[in-house]
Coordinates of N, CA and C in Angstrom, one line a residue:
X12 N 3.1 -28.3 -10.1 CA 4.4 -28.9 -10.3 C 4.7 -30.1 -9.4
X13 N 3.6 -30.1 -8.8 CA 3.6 -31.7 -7.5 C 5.0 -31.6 -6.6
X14 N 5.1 -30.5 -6.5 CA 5.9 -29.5 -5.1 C 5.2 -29.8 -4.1
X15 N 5.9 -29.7 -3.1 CA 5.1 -29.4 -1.5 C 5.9 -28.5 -0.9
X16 N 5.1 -27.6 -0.3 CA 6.0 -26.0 0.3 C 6.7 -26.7 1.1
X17 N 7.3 -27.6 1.3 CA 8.6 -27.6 2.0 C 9.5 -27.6 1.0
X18 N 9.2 -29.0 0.2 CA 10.3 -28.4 -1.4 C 10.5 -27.2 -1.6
X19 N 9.8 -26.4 -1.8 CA 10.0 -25.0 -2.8 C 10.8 -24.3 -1.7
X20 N 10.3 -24.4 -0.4 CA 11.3 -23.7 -0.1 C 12.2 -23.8 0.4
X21 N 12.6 -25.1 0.6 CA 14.3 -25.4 0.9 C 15.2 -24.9 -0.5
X22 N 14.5 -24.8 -1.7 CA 15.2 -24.8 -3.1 C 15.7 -23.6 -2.8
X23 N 14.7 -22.4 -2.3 CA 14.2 -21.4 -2.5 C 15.3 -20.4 -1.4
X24 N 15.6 -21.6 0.2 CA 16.2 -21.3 1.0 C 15.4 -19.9 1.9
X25 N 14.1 -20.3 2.2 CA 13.1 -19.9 3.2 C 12.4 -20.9 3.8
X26 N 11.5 -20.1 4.8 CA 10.9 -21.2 5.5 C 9.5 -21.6 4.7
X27 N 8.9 -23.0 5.4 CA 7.6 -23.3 4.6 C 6.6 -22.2 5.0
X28 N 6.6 -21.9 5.8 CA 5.8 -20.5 6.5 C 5.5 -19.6 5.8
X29 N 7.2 -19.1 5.1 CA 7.1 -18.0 4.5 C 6.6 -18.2 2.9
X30 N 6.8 -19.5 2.5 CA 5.8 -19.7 1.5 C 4.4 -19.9 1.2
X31 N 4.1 -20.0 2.6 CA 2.9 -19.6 2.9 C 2.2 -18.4 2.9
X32 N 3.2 -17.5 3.1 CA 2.8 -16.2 3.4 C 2.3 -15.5 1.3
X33 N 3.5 -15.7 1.2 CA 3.5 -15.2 -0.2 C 2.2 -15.9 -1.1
X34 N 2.1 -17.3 -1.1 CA 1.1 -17.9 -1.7 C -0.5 -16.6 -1.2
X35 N -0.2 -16.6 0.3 CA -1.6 -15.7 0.3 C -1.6 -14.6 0.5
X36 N -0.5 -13.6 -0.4 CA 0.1 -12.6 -0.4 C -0.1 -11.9 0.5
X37 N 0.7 -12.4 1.5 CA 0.7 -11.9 3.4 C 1.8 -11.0 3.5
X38 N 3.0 -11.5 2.8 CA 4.3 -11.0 3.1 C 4.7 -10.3 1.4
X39 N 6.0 -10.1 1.0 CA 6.8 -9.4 -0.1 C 7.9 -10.7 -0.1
X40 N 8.3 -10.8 -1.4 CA 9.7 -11.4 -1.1 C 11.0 -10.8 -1.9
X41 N 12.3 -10.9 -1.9 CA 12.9 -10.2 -2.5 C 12.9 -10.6 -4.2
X42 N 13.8 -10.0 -4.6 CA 14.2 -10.5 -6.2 C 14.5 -12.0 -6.5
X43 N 15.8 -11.7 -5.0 CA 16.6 -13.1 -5.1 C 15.6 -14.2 -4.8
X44 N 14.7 -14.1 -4.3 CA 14.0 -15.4 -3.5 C 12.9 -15.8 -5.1
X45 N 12.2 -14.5 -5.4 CA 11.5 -14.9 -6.8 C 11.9 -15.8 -7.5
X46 N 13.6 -15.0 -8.2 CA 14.4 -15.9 -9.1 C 14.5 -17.1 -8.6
X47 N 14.7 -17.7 -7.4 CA 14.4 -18.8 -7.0 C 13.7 -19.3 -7.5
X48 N 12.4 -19.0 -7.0 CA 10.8 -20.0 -6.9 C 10.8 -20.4 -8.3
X49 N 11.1 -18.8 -9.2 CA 10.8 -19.0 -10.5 C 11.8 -20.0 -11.2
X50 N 13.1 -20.3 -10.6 CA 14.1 -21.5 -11.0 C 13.5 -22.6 -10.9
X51 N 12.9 -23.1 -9.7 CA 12.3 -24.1 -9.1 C 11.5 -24.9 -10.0
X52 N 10.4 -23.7 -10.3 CA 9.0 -23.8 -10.5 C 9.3 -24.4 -12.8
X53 N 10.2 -23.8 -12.9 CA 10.6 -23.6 -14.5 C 10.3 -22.7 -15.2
X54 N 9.5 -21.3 -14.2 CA 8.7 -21.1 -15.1 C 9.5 -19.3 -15.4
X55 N 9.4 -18.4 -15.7 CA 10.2 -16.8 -15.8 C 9.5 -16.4 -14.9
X56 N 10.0 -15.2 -14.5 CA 9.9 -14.4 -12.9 C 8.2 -13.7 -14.0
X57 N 8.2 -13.2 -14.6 CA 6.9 -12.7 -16.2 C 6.0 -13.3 -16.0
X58 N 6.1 -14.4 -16.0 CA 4.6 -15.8 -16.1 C 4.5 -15.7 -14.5
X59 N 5.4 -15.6 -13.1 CA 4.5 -15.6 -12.1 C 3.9 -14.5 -11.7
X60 N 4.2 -13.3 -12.4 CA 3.9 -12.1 -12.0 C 2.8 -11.3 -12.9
X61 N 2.6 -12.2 -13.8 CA 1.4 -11.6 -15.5 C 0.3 -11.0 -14.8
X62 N 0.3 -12.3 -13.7 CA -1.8 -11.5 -13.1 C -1.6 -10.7 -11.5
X63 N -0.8 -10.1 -10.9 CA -0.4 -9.9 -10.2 C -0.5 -8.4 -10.0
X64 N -0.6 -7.6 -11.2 CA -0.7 -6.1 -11.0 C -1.5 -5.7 -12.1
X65 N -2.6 -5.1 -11.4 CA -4.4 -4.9 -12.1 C -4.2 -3.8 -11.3
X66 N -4.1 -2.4 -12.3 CA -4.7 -1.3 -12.2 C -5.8 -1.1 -11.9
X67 N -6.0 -0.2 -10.6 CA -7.0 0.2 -10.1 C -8.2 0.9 -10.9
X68 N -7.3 1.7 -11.8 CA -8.3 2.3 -12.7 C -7.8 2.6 -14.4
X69 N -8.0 1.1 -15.0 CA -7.5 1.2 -16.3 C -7.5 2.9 -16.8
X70 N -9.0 3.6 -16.9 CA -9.2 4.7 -17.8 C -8.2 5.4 -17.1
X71 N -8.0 5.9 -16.4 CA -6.8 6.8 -15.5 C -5.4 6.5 -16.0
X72 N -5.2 5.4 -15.9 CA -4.2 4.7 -16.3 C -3.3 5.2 -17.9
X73 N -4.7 4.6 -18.4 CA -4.4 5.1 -19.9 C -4.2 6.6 -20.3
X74 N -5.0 7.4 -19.4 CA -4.9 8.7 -19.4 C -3.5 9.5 -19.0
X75 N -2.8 8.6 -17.8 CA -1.6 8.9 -17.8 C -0.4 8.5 -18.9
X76 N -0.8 7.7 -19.8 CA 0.3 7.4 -20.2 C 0.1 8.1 -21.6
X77 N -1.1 9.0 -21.7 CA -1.2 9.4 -22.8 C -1.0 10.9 -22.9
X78 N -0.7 11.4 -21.6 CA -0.1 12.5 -21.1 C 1.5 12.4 -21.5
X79 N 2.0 11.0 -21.6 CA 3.6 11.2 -21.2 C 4.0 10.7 -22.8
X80 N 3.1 10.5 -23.3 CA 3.3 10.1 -25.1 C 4.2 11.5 -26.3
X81 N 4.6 11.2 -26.5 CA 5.5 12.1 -27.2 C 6.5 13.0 -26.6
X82 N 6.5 12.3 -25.3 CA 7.3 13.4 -24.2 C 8.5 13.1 -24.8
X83 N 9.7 14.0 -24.5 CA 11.1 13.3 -24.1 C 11.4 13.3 -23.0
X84 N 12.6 11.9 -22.9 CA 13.2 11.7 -21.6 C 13.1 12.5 -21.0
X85 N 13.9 13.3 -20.9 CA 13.6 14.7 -19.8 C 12.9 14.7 -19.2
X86 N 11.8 15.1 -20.3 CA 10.3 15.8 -20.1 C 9.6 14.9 -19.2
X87 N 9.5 13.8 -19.5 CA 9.1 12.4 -18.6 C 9.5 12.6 -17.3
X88 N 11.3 12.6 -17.2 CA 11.7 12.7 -15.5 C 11.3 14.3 -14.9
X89 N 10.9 15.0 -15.6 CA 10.8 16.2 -15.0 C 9.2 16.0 -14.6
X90 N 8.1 15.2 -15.1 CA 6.9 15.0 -14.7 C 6.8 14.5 -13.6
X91 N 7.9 13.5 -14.1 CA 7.7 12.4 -12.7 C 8.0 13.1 -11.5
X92 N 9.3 13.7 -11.2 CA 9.8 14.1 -10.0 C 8.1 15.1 -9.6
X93 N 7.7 16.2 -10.5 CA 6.8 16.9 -9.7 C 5.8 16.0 -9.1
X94 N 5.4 15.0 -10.2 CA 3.9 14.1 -9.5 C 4.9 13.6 -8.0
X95 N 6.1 13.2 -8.1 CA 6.6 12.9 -6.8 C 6.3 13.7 -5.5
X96 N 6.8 15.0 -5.8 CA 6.7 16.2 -5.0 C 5.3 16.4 -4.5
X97 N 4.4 16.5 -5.8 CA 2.7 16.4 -5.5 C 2.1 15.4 -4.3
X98 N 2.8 14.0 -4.9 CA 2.0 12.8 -3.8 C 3.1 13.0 -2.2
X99 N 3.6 13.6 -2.0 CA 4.8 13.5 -0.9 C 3.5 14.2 -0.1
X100 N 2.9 15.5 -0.6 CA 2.4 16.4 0.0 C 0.8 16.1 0.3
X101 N 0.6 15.7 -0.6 CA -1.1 14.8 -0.6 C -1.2 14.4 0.9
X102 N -2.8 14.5 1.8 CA -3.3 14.0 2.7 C -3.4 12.9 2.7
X103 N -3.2 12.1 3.6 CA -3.8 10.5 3.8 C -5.1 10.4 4.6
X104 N -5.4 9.6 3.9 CA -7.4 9.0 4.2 C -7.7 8.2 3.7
X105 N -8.8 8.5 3.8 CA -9.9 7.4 2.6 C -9.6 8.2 1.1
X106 N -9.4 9.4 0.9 CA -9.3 9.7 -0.6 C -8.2 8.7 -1.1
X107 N -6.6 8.6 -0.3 CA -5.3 8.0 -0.6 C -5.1 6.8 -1.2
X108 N -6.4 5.9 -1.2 CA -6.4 4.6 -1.7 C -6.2 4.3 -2.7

């Protein structure tokens, strides 16, 4: 967009630093700061975020969601809360990744 991280982020109302951070996904930024960039930039908060969240393990993945297929609502929030309950309790290590 022939931006220079100072532009983006005065638009943006952060520092160039912190645009730096994010560019090399060092830091988080909030909602409000996205909607920014993504004002800035022209482009939807969707297109900066398309390549951004890659499942660790598609087949798993698919497997869960083929677990919660024909569920109803309910049934869904009542899954969820237990897997909640489940991971609260889970060890942390090298399995946790």
């Amino acid at each position: 967009m022939n931006l220079t991280q100072e532009q983006l982020a005065e638009s943006a109302d952060v520092t160039t630093a912190f645009i730096g951070h994010i560019e090399r996904s060092e830091r988080s930024l909030s909602l409000e700061t996205l909607i920014k960039i993504s004002n800035r930039l022209g482009v939807t908060v969707d297109y900066l975020l398309s390549d951004s969240y890659k499942p660790r393990d598609p087949q798993m993945t698919e497997e869960l969601l083929q677990l919660l297929d024909n569920k109803s609502p309910s049934q869904k929030r009542a899954l969820l809360d237990i897997m909640r309950t489940i991971v609260k309790y889970l060890p942390l290590g090298e399995d946790a990744k």
